[in-house]
mmCIF file of C-alpha atoms in Angstrom:
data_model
loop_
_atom_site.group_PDB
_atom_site.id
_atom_site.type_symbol
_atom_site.label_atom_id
_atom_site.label_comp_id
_atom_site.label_asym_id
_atom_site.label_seq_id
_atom_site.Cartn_x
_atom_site.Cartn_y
_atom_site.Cartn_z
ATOM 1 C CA UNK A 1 0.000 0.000 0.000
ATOM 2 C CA UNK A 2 2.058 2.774 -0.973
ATOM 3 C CA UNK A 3 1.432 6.357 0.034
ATOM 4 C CA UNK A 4 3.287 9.840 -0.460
ATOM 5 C CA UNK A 5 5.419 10.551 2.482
ATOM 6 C CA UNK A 6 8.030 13.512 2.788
ATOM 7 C CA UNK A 7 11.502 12.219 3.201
ATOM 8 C CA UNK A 8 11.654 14.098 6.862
ATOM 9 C CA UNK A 9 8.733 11.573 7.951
ATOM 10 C CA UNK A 10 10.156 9.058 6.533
ATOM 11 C CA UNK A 11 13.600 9.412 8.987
ATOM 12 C CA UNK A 12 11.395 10.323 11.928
ATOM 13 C CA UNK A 13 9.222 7.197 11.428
ATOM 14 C CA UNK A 14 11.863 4.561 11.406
ATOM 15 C CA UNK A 15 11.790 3.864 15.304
ATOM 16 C CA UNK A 16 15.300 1.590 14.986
ATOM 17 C CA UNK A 17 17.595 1.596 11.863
ATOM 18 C CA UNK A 18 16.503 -1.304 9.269
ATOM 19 C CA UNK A 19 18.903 -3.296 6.805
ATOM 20 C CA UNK A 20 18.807 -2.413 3.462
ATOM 21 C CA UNK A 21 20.727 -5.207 2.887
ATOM 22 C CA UNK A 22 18.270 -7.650 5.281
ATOM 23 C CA UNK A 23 15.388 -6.165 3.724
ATOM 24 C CA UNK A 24 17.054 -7.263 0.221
ATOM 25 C CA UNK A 25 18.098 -10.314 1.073
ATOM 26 C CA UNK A 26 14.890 -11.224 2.307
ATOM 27 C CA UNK A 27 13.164 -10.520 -0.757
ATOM 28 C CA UNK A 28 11.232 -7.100 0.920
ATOM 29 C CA UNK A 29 11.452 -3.776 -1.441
ATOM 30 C CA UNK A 30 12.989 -1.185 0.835
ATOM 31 C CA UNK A 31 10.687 1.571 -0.796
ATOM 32 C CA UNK A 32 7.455 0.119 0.882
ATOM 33 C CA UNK A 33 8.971 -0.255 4.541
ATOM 34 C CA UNK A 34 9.345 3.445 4.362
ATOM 35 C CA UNK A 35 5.733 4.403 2.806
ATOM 36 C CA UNK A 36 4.502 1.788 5.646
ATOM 37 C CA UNK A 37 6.688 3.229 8.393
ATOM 38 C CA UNK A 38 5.699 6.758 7.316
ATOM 39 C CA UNK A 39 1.852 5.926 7.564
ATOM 40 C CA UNK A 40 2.682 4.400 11.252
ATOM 41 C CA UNK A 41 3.951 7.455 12.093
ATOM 42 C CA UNK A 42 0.685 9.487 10.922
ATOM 43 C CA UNK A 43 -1.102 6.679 12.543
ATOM 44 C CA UNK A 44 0.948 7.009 15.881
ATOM 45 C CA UNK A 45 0.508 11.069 15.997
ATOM 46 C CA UNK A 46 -3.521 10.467 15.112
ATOM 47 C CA UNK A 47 -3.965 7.803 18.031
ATOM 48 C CA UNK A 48 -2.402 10.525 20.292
ATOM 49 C CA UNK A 49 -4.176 13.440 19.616
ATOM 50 C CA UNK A 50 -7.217 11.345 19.960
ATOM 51 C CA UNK A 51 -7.021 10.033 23.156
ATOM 52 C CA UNK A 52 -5.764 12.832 24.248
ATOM 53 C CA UNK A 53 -9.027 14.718 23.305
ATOM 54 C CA UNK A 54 -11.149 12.201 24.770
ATOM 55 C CA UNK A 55 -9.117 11.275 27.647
ATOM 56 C CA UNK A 56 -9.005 15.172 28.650
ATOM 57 C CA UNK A 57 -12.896 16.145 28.041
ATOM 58 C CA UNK A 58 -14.597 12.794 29.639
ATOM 59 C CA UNK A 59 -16.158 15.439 32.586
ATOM 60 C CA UNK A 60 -18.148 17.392 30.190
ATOM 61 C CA UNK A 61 -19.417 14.421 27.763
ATOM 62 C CA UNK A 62 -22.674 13.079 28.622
ATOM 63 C CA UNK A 63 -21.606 9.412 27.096
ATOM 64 C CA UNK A 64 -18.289 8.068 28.397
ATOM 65 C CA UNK A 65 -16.840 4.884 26.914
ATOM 66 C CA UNK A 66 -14.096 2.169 28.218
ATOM 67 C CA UNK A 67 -10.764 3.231 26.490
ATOM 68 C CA UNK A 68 -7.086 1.509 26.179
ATOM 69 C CA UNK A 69 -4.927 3.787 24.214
ATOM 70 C CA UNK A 70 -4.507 1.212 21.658
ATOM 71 C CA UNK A 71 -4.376 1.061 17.826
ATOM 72 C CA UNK A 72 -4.103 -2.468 16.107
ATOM 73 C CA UNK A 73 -3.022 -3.167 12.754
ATOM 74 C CA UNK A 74 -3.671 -6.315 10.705
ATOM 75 C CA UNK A 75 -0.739 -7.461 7.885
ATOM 76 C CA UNK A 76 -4.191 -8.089 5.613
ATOM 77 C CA UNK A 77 -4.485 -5.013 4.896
ATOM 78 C CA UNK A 78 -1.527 -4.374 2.700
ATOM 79 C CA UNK A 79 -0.823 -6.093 -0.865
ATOM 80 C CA UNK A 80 2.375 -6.816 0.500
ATOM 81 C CA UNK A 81 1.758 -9.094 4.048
ATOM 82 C CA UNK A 82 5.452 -10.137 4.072
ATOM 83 C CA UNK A 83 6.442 -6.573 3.875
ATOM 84 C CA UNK A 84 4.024 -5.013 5.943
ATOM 85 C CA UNK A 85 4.519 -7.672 8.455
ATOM 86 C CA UNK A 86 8.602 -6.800 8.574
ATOM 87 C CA UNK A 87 8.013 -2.938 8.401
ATOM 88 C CA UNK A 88 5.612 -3.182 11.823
ATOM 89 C CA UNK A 89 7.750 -5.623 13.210
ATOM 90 C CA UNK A 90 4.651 -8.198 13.371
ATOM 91 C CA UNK A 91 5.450 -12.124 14.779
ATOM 92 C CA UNK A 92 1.562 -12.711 13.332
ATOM 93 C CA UNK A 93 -1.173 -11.058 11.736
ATOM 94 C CA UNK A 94 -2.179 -8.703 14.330
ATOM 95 C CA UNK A 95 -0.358 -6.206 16.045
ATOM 96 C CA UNK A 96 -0.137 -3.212 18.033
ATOM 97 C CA UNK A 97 1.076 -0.266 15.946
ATOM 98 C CA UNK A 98 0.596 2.904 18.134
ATOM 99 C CA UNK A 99 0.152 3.135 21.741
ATOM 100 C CA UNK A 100 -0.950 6.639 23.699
ATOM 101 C CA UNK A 101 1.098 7.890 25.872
ATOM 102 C CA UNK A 102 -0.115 7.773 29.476
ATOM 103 C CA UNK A 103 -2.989 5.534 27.988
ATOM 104 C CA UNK A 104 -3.898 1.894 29.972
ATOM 105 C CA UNK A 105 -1.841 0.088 27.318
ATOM 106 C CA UNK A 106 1.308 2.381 27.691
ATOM 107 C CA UNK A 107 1.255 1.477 31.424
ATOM 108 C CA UNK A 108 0.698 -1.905 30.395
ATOM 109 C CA UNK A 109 4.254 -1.775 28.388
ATOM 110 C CA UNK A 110 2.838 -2.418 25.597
ATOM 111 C CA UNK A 111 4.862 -1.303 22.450
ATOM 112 C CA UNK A 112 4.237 -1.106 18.680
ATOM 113 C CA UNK A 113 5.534 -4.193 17.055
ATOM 114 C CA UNK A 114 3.838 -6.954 19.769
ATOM 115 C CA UNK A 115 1.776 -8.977 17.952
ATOM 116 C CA UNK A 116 -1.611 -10.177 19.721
ATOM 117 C CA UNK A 117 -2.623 -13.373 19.855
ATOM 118 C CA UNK A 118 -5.489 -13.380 22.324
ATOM 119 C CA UNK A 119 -8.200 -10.494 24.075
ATOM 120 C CA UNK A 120 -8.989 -12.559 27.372
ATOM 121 C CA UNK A 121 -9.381 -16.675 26.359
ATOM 122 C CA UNK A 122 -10.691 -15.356 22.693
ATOM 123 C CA UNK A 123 -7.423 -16.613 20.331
ATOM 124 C CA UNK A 124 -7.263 -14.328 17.646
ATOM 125 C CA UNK A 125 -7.496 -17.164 15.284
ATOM 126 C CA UNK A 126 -10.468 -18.011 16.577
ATOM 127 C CA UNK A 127 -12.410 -14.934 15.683
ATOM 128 C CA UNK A 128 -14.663 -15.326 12.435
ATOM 129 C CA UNK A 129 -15.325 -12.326 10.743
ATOM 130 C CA UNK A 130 -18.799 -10.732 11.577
ATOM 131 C CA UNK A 131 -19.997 -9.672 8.017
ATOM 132 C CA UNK A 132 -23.577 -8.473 9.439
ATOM 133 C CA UNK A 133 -21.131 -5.519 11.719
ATOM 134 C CA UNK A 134 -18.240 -5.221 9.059
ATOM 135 C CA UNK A 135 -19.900 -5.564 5.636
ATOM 136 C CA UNK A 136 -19.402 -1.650 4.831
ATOM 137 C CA UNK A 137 -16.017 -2.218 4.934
ATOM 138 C CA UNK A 138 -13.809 -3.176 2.627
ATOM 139 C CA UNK A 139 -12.912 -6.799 2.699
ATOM 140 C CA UNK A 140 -9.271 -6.781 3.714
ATOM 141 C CA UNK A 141 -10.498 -4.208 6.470
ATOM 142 C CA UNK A 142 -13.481 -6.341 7.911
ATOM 143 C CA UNK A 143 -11.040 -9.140 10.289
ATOM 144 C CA UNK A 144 -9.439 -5.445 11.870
ATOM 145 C CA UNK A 145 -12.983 -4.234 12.465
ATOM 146 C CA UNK A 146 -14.372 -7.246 14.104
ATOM 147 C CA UNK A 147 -11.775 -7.494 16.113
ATOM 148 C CA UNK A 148 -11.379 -3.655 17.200
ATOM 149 C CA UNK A 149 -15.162 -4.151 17.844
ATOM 150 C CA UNK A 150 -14.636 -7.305 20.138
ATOM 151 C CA UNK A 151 -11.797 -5.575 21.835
ATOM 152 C CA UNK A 152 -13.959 -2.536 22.678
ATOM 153 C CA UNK A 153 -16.625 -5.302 23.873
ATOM 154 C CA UNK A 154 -13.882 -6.732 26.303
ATOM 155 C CA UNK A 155 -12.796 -3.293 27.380
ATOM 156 C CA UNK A 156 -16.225 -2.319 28.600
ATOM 157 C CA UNK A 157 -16.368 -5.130 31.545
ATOM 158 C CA UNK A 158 -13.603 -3.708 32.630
ATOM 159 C CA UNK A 159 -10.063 -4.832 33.139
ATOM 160 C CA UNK A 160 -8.884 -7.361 30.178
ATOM 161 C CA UNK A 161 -5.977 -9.735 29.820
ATOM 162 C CA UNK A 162 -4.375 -9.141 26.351
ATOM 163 C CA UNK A 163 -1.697 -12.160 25.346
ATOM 164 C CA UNK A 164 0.685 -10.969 23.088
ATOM 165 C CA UNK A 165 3.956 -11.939 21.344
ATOM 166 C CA UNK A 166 7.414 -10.030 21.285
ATOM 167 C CA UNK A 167 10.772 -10.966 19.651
ATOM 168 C CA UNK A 168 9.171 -14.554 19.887
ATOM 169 C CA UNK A 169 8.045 -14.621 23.211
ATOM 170 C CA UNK A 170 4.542 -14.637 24.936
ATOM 171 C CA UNK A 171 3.291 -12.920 27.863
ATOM 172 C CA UNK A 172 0.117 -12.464 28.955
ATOM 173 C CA UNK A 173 -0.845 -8.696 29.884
ATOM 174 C CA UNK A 174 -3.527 -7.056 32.337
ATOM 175 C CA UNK A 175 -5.118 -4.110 30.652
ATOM 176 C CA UNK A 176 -7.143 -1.805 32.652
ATOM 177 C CA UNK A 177 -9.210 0.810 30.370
ATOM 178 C CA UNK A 178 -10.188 4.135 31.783
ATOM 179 C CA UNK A 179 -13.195 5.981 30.544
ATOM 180 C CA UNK A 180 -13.291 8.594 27.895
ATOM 181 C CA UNK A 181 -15.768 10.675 25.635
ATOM 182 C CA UNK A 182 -16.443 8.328 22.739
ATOM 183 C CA UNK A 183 -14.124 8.282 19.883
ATOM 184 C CA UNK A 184 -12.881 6.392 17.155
ATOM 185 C CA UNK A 185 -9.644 7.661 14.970
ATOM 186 C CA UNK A 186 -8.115 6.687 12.055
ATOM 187 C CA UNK A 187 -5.698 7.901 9.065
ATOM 188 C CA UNK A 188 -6.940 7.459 5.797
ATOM 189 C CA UNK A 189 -4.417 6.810 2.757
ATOM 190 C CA UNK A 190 -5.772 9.491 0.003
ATOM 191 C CA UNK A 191 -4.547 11.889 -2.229
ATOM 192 C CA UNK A 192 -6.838 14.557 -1.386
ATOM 193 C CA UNK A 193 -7.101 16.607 1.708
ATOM 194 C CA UNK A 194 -10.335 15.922 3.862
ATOM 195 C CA UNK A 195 -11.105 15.444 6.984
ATOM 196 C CA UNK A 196 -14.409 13.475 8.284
ATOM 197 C CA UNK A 197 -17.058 12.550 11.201
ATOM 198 C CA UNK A 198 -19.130 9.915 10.613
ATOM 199 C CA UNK A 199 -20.907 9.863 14.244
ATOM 200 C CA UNK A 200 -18.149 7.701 15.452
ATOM 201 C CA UNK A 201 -15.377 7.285 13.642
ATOM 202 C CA UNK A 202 -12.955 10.450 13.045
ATOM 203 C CA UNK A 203 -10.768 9.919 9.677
ATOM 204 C CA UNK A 204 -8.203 12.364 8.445
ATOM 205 C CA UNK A 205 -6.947 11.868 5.042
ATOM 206 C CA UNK A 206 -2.911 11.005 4.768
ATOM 207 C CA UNK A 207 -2.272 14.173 2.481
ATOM 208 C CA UNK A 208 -4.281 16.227 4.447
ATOM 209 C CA UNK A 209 -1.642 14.656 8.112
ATOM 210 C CA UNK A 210 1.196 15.299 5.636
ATOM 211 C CA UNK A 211 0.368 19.300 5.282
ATOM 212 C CA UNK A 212 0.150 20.032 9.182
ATOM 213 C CA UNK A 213 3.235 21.980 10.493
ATOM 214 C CA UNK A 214 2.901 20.371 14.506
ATOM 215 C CA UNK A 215 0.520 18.363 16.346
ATOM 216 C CA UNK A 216 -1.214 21.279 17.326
ATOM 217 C CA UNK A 217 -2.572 22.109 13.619
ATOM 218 C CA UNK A 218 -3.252 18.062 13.011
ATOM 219 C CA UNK A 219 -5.245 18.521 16.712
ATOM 220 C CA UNK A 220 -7.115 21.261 15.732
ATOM 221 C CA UNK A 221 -8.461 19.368 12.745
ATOM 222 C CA UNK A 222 -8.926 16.112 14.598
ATOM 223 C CA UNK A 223 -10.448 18.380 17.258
ATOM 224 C CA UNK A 224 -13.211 19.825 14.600
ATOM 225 C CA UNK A 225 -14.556 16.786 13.493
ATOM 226 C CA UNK A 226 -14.426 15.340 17.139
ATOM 227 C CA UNK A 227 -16.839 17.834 17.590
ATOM 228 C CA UNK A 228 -19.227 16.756 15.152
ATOM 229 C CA UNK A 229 -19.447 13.236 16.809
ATOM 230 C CA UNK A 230 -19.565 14.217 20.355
ATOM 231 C CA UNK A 231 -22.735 16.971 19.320
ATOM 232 C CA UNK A 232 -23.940 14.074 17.415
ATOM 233 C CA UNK A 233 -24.691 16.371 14.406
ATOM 234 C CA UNK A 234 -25.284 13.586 12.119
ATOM 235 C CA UNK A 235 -28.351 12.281 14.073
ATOM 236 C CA UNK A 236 -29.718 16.197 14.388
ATOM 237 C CA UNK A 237 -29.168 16.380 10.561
ATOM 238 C CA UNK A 238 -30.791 13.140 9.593
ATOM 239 C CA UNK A 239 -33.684 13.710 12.096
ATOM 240 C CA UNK A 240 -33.872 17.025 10.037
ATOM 241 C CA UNK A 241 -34.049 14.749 6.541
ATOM 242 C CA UNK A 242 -31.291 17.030 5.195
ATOM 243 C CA UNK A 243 -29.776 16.400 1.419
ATOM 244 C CA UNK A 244 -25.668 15.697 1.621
ATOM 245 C CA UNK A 245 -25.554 15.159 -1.983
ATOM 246 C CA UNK A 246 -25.341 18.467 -4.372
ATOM 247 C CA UNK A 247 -28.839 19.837 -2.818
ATOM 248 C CA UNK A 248 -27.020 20.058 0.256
ATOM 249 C CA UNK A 249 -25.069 22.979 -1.098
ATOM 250 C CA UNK A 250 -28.419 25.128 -1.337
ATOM 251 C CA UNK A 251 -31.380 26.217 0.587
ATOM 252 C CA UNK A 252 -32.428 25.051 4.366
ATOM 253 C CA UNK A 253 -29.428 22.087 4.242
ATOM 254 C CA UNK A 254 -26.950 24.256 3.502
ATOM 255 C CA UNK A 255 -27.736 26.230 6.736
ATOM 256 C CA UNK A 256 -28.444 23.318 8.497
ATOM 257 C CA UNK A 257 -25.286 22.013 8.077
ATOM 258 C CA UNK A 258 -23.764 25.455 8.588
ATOM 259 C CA UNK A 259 -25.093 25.329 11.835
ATOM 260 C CA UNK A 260 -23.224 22.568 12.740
ATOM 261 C CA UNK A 261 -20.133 23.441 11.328
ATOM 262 C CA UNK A 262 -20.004 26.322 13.485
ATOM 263 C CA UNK A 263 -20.805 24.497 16.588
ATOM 264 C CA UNK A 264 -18.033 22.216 15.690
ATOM 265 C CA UNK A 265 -15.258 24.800 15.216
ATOM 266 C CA UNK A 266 -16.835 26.938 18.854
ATOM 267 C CA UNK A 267 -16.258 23.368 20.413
ATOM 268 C CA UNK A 268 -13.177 22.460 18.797
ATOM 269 C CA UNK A 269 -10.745 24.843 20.303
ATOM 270 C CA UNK A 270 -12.102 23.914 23.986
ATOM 271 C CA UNK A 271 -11.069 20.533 23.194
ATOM 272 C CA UNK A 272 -7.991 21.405 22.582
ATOM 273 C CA UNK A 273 -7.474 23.472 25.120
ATOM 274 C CA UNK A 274 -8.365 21.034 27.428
ATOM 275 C CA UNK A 275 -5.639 18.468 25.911
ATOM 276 C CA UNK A 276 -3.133 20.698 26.287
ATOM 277 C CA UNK A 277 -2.733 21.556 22.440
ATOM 278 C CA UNK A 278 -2.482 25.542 21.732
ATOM 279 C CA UNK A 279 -6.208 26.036 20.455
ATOM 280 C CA UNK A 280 -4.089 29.111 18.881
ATOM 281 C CA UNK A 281 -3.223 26.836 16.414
ATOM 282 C CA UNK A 282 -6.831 26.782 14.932
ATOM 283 C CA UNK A 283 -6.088 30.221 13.710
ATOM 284 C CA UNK A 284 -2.506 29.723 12.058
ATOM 285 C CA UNK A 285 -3.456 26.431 10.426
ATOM 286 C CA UNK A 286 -6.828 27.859 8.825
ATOM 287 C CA UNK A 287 -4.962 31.050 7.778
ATOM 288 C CA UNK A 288 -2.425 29.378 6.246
ATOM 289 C CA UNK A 289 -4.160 26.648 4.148
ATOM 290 C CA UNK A 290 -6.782 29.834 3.186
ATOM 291 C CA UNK A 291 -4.129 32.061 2.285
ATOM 292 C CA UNK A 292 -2.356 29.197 -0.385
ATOM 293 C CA UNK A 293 -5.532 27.454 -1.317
ATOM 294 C CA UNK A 294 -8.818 29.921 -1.437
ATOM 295 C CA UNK A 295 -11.725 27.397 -2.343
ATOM 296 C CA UNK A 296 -9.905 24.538 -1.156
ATOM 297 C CA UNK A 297 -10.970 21.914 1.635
ATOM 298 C CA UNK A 298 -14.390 23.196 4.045
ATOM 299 C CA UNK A 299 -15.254 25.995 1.708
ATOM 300 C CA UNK A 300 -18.976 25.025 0.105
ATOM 301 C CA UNK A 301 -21.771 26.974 0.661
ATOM 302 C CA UNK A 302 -22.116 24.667 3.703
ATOM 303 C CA UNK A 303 -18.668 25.938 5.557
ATOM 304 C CA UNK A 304 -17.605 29.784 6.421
ATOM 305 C CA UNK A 305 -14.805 31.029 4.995
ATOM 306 C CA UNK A 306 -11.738 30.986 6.487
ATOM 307 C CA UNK A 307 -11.649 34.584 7.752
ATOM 308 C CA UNK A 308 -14.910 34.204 9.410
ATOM 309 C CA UNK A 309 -13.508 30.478 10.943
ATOM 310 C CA UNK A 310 -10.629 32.430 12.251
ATOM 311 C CA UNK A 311 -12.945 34.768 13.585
ATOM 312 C CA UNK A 312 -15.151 32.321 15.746
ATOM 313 C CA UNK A 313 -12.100 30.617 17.219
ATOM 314 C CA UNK A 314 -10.753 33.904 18.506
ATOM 315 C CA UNK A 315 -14.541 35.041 20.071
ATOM 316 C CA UNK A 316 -13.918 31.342 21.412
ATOM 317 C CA UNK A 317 -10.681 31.771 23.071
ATOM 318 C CA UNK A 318 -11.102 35.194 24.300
ATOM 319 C CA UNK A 319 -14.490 33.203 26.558
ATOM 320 C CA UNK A 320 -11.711 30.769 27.602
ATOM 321 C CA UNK A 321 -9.518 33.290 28.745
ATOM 322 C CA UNK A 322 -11.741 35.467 30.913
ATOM 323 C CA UNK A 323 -12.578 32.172 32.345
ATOM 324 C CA UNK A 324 -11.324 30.622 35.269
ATOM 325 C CA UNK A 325 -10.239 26.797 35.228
ATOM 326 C CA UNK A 326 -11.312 23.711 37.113
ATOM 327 C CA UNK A 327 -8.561 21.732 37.726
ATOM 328 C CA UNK A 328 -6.801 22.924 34.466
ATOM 329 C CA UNK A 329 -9.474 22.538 32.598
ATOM 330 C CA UNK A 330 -12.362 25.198 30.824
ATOM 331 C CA UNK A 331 -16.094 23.877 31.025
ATOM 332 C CA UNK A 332 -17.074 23.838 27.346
ATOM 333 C CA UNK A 333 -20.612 25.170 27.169
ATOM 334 C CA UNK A 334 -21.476 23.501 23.836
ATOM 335 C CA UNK A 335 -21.106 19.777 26.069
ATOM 336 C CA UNK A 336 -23.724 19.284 28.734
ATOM 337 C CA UNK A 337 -21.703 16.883 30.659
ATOM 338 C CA UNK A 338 -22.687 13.232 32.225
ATOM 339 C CA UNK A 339 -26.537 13.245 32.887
#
């Protein structure tokens, strides 16, 4: 699966120096360990920034949801198992390739690169593919989903045992999940620049990672559509029958969906705040991308402009900072909290 990576990523991303010559002589094109290891980095800086939004904001969400910190990988997914499988440093199939820091699974010790083999007496083996839960995905993606599912299952009794392989050896870990808003993140290989919310799932294209300038900008993005998901704006927009298609652009969707856009960035730079990112960064990354590309990415009839985005994070921060905090953290009055 090869993606477009800037040669700085692809020297950051390499965790511990690989053989060209092992990599040759094992029959495993050097190109495509770097486009993988550059898309685990993305992926590592995306499962970050997500838990640290949700980790940081679980007082002011009304749902909260067992979390672990963890992002698993399956070798499937790639044309090239044997390669991918090298690249992430995979015994098996399954693997962990990101963990949060100061997550459950990074005081677990788990790393990236342990393969799993078992969620509590479940062998991974074992688990069929549930095509009535996973059937919108796409094939090679449907094993990964069950199994993030099941996980997530597992997680919300409480604490989990997780066996797992490293450098050839088992051990069998306890995993102890703390709760979080709900949230689902992912980085998704495309050549265009997007960003989306689905009502659960937050996926930023790998173009669109590529082009932010700190974790602060990729936050503030991740933060937006966060937003969208914890507001639940697609069940207020479906309950309002609006068109996403081409009508969407015009008439009473179109505001609609305003609306909720500009819910999304008021709420976005709270989140932020609250994670510790620079909600500042709103500001320089949406000046930026609307200074070099105008009509670019958010800018339908549907989105403000990127002057008048600028200008609601500002109005936003300046309410933060006449505020005073609550054990570091601002009270975002867009989230109602736990009932």
């Amino acid at each position: 699966m090869m993606i477009r990576i800037w040669l700085p990523l692809f020297a950051l991303s390499i965790a511990a120096p690989l053989s060209a010559q092992e990599a040759a002589d094992n029959g495993i094109d050097a190109e495509t360990i770097l486009a993988i290891k550059g898309l685990q980095l993305l992926d590592q800086r995306m499962n970050t920034i997500g838990f640290r939004l949700i980790s940081a904001n679980a007082a002011y969400c009304d749902e909260q949801t067992a979390s672990s910190g963890l992002l698993l990988n399956d070798v499937a997914q790639y044309a090239d198992q044997d390669t991918a499988r090298f690249a992430l440093g995979f015994d098996g199939s399954i693997g962990i390739t990101a963990v949060a820091p100061d997550s459950p699974a990074a005081r677990a010790e788990l790393s990236p690169g342990n393969s799993l083999l078992a969620i509590n007496d479940i062998a991974i083996e074992d688990i069929v593919v549930d095509e009535s839960q996973s059937s919108l995905q796409p094939p090679a993606y449907r094993r990964i989903d069950t199994i993030n599912r099941m996980l997530r299952q597992q997680l919300a009794t409480g604490a989990i045992e997780l066996t797992i392989a490293e450098g050839g050896v088992n051990r069998t870990v306890a995993l102890t999940p703390v709760q979080t808003c709900p949230g689902q993140f992912q980085v998704r290989v495309s050549a265009d620049r997007s960003a989306t919310a689905d009502g659960k799932l937050v996926s930023v294209s790998s173009r669109l990672a590529e082009y932010f300038l700190s974790d602060d900008e990729f936050a503030a993005v991740v933060a937006h559509e966060l937003a969208h998901n914890l507001l639940k704006h697609r069940d207020r927009l479906d309950a309002q029958q609006v068109n996403r298609g081409f009508f969407g652009q015009l008439g009473k969707s179109a505001g609609r969906i305003r609306e909720t856009e500009i819910e999304a960035d008021r709420l976005s730079v709270w989140l932020m705040a609250n994670a510790g990112y620079d909600p500042q960064a709103a500001i320089t990354f949406w000046t930026r991308y609307g200074k070099e590309h105008g009509k670019g990415i958010f800018s339908a009839s549907t989105h403000y402009r990127w002057k008048k985005r600028v200008q609601l994070f500002e109005e936003e921060i300046a309410k933060m900072d006449a505020m005073e905090t609550v054990d570091g953290k601002y009270a975002p009055p867009l989230l109602s909290g736990p009932d």
